[in-house]
PDB file of C-alpha atoms in Angstrom:
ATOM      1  CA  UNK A   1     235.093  30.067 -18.070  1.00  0.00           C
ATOM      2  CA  UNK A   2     234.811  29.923 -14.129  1.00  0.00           C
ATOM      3  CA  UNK A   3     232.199  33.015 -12.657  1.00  0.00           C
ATOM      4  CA  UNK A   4     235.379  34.318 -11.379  1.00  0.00           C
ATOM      5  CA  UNK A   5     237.346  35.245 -14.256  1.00  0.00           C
ATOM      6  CA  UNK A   6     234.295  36.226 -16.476  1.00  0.00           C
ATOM      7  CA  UNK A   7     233.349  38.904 -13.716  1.00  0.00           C
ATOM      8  CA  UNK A   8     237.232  39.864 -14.431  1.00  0.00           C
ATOM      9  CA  UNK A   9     236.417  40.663 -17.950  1.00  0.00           C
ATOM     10  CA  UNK A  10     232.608  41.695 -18.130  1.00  0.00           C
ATOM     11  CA  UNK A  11     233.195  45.423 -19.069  1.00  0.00           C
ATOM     12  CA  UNK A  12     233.554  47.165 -22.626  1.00  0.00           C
ATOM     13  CA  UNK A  13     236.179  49.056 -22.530  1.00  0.00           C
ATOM     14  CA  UNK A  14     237.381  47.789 -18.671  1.00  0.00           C
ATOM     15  CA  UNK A  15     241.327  47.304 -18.208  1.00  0.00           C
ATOM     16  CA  UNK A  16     240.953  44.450 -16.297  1.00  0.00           C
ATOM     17  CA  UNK A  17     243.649  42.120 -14.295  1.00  0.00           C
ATOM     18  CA  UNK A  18     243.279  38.276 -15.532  1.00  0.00           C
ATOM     19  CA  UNK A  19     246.923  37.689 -14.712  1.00  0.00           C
ATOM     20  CA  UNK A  20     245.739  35.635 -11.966  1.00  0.00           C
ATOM     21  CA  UNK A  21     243.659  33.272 -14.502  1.00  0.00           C
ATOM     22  CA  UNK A  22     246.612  31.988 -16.299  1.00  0.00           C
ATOM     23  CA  UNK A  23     246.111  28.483 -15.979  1.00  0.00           C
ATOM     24  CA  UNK A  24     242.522  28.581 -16.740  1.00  0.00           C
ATOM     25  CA  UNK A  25     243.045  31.289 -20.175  1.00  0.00           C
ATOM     26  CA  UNK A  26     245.967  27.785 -20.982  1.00  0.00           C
ATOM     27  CA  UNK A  27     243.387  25.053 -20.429  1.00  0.00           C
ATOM     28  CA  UNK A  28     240.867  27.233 -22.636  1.00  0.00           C
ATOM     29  CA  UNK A  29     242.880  28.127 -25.353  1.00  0.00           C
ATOM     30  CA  UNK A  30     244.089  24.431 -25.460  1.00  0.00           C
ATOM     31  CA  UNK A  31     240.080  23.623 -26.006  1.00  0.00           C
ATOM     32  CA  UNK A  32     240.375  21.786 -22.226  1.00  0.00           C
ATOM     33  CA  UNK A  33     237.092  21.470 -20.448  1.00  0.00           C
ATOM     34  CA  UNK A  34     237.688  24.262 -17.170  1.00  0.00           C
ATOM     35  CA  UNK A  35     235.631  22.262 -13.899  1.00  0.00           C
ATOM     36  CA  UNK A  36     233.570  25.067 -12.347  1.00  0.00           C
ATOM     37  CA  UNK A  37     234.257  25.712  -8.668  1.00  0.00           C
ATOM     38  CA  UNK A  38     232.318  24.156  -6.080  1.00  0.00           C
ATOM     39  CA  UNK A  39     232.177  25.879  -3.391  1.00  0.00           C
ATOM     40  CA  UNK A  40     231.474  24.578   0.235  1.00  0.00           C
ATOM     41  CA  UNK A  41     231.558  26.360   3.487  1.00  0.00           C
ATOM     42  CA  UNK A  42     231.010  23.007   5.716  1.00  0.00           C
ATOM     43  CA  UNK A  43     234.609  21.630   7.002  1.00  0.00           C
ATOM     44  CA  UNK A  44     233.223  17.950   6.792  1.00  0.00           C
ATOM     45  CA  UNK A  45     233.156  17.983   3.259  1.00  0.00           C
ATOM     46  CA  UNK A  46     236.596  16.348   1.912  1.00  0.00           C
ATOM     47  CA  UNK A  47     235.465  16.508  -1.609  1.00  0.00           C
ATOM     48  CA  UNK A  48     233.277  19.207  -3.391  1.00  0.00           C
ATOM     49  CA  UNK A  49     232.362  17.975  -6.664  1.00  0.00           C
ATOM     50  CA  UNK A  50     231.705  14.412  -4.192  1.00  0.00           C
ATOM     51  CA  UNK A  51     229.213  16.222  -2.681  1.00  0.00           C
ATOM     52  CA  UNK A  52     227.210  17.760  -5.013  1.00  0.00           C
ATOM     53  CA  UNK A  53     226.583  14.123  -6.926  1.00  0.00           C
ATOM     54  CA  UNK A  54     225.755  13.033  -3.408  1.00  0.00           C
ATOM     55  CA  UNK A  55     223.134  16.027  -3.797  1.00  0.00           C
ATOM     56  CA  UNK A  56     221.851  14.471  -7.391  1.00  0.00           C
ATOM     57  CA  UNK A  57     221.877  11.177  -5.840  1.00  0.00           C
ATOM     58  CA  UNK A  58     219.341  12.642  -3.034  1.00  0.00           C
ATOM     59  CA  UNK A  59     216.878  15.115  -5.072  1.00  0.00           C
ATOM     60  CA  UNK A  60     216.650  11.850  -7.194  1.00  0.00           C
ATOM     61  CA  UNK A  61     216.036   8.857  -4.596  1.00  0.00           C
ATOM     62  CA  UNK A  62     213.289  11.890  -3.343  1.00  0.00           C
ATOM     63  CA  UNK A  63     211.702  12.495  -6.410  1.00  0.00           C
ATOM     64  CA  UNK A  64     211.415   8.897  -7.215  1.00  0.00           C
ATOM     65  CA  UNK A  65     210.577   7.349  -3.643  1.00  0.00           C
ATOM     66  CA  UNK A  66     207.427   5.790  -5.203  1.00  0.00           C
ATOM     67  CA  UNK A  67     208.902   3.367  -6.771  1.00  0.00           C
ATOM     68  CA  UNK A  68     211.870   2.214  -4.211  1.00  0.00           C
ATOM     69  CA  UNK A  69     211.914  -0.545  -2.005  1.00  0.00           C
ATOM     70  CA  UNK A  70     211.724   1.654   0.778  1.00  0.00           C
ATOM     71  CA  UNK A  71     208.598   4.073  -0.869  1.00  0.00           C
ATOM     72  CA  UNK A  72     206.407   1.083  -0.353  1.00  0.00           C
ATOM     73  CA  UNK A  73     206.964   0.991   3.462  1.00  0.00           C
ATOM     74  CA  UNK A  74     207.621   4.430   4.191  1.00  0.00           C
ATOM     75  CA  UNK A  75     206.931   7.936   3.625  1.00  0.00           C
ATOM     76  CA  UNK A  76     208.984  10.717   3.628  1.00  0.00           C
ATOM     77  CA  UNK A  77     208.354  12.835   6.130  1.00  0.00           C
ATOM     78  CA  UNK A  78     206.320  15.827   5.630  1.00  0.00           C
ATOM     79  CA  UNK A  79     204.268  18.740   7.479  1.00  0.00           C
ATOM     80  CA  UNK A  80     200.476  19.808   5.920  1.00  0.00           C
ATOM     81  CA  UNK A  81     201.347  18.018   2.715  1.00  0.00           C
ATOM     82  CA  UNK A  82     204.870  19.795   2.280  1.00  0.00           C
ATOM     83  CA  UNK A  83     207.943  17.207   2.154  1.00  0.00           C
ATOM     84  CA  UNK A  84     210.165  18.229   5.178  1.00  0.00           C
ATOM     85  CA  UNK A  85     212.516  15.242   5.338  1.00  0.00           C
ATOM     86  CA  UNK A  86     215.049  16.100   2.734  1.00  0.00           C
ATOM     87  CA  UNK A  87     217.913  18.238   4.799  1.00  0.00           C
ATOM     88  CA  UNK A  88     216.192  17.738   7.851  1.00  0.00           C
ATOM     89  CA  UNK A  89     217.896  19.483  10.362  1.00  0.00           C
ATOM     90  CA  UNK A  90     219.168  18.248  13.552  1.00  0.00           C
ATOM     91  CA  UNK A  91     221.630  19.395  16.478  1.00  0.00           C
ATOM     92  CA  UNK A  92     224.097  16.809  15.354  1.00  0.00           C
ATOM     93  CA  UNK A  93     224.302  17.928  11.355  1.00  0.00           C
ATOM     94  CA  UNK A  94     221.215  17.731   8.579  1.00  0.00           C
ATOM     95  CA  UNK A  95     219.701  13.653   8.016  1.00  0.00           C
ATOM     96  CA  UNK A  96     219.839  13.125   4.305  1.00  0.00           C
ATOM     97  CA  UNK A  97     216.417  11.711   4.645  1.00  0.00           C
ATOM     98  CA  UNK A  98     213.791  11.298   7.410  1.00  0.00           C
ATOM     99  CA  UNK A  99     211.119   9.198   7.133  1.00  0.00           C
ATOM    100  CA  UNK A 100     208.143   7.419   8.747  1.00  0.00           C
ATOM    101  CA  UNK A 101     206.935   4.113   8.806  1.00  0.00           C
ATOM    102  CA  UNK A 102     203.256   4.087   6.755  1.00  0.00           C
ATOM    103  CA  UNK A 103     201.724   2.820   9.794  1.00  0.00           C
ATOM    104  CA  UNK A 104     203.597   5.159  12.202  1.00  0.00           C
ATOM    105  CA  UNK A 105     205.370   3.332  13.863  1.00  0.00           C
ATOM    106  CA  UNK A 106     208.917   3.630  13.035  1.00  0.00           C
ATOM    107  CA  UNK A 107     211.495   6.453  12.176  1.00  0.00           C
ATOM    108  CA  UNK A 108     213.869   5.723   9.317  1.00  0.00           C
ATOM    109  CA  UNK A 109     216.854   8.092   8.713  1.00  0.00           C
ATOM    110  CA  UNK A 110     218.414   7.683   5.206  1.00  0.00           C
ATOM    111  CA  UNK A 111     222.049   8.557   4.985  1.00  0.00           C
ATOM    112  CA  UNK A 112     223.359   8.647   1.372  1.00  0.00           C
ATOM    113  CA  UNK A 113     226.583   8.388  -0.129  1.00  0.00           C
ATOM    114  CA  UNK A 114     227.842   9.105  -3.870  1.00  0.00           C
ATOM    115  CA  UNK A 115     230.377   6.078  -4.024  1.00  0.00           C
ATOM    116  CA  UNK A 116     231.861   3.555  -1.827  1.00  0.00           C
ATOM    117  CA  UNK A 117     231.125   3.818   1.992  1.00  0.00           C
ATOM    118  CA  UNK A 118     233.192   3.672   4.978  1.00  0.00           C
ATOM    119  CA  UNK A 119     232.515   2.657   8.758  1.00  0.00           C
ATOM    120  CA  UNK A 120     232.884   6.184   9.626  1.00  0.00           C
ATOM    121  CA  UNK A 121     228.986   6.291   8.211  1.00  0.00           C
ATOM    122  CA  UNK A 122     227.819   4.202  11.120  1.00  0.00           C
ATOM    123  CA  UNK A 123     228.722   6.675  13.552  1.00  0.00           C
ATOM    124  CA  UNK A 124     227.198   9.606  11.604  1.00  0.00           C
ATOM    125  CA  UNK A 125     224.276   7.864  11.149  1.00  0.00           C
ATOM    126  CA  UNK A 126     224.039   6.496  14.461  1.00  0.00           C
ATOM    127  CA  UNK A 127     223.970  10.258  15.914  1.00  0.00           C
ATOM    128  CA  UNK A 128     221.309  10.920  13.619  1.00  0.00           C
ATOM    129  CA  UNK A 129     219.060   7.725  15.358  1.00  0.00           C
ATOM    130  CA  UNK A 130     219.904   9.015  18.689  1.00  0.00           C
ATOM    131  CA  UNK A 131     218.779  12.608  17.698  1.00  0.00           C
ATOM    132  CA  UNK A 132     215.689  11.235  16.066  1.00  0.00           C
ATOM    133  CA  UNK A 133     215.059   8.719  19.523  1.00  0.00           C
ATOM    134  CA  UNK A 134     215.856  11.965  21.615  1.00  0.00           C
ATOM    135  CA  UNK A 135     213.762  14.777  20.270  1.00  0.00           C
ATOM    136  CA  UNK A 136     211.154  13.021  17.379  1.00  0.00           C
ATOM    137  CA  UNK A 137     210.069  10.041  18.187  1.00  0.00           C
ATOM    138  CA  UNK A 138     206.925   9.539  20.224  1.00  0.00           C
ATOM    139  CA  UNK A 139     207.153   6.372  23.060  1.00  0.00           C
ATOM    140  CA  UNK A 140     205.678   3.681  20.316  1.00  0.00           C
ATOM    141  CA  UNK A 141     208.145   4.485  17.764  1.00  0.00           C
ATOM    142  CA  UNK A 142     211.410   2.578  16.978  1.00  0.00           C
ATOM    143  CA  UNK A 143     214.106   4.125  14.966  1.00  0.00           C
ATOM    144  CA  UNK A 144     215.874   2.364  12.746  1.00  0.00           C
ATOM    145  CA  UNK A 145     218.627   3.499   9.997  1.00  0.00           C
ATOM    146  CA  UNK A 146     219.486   2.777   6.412  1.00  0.00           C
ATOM    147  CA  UNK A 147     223.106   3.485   4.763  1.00  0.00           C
ATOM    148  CA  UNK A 148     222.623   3.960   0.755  1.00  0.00           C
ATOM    149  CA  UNK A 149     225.658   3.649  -1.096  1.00  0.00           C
ATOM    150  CA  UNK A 150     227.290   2.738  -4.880  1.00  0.00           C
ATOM    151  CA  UNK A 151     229.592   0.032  -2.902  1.00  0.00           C
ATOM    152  CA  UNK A 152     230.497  -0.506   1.013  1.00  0.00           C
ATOM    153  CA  UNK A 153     233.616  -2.249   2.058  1.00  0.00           C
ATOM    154  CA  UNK A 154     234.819  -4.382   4.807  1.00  0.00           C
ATOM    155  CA  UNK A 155     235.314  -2.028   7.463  1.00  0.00           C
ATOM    156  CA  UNK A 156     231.700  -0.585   6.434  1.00  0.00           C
ATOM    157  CA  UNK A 157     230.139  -4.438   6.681  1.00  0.00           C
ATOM    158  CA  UNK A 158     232.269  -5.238   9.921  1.00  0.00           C
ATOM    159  CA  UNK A 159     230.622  -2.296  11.631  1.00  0.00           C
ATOM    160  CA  UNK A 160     227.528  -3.384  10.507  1.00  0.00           C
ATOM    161  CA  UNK A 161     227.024  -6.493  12.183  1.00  0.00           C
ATOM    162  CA  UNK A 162     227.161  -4.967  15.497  1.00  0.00           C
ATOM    163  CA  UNK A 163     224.912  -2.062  14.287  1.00  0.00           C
ATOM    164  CA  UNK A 164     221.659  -4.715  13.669  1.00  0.00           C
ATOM    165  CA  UNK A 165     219.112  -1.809  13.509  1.00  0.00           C
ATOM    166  CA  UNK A 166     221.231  -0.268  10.420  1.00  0.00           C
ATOM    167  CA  UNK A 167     220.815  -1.858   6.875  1.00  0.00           C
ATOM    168  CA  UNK A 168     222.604  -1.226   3.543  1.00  0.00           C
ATOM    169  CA  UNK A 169     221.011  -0.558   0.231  1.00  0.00           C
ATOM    170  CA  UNK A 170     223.540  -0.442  -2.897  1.00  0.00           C
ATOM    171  CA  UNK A 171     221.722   1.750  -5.480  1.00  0.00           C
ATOM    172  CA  UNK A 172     222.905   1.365  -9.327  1.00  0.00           C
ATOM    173  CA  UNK A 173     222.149   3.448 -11.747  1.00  0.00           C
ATOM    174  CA  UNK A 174     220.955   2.841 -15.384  1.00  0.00           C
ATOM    175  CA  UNK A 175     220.465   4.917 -18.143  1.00  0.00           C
ATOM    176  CA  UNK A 176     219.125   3.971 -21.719  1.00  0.00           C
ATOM    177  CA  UNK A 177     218.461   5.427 -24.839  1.00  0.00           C
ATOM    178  CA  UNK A 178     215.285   4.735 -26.354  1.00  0.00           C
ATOM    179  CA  UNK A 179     214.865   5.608 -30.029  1.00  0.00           C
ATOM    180  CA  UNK A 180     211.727   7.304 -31.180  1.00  0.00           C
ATOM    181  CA  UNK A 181     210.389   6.013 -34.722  1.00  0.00           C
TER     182      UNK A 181
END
């Protein structure tokens, strides 16, 4: 059951409403799998349930930066030993992920997306770069920006060629089983 409807019915001995809940008490008592609500208070998000796997798709590109492409270059960036570049917050919306070159001397912002991206990234990312050029980076620093996606397409790689300090990474995902004897 969604949170709302079991706060409907938590009391013994409650007369409670559930009238509203119809279509959810259907799908249950038909044994259908009821999708939780995701809720999201930001207007730029078309798609909830997009968003949170965009969310997975960060905390685990984070928590596994060691051992990407990009880990070996750069370092996420972080204040007294405390990671700070996940959500980083900016006057133009929060970077995915900021980042710093290992010898300093350039500013990567990651922008993620859960499936196929658009062209409409560029510009989002490329307010992100001019934020970071703006207000973070010190006179010796470049800043360059990297578009992560499952698949782009050719509006995305059109873009792109006029955008030559942005690169695109396609991530895929694996999963195995491994069998313990």
């Amino acid at each position: 059951m969604r949170e709302a409807l079991q706060r409907s019915t938590n009391s013994t001995g409650t007369c409670c409403d559930i009238t509203g809940y119809a279509e959810e008490q259907e799908k249950l008592i038909g044994g259908q799998a009821v999708r939780p609500d995701i809720i999201v208070s930001d207007e730029t998000v078309e798609d909830p349930s997009v968003f949170a796997l965009e969310k997975h798709l960060e905390d685990f590109l984070v928590a596994n930066w060691q051992y990407t492409d990009l880990g070996k270059s750069y370092d996420i960036y972080s204040e007294d030993g405390e990671v700070k570049g996940q959500q980083c917050p900016s006057d133009t919306g929060p970077i995915d992920i900021l980042a710093v070159s290992k010898d300093q001397k350039e500013i990567l912002i990651i922008e993620l997306k859960r499936g196929r991206a658009s062209d409409v990234v560029v510009g989002q990312i490329q307010r992100y770069m001019g934020y970071a050029m703006e207000e973070l980076a010190e006179p010796h620093q470049t800043v360059r920006g990297v578009i992560i996606a499952l698949e782009n397409d050719l509006k995305l790689r059109r873009a792109l060629r006029a955008a030559t300090n942005i690169d695109f990474y396609r991530y895929q995902v694996s999963f195995r089983l491994l069998k313990d004897s």
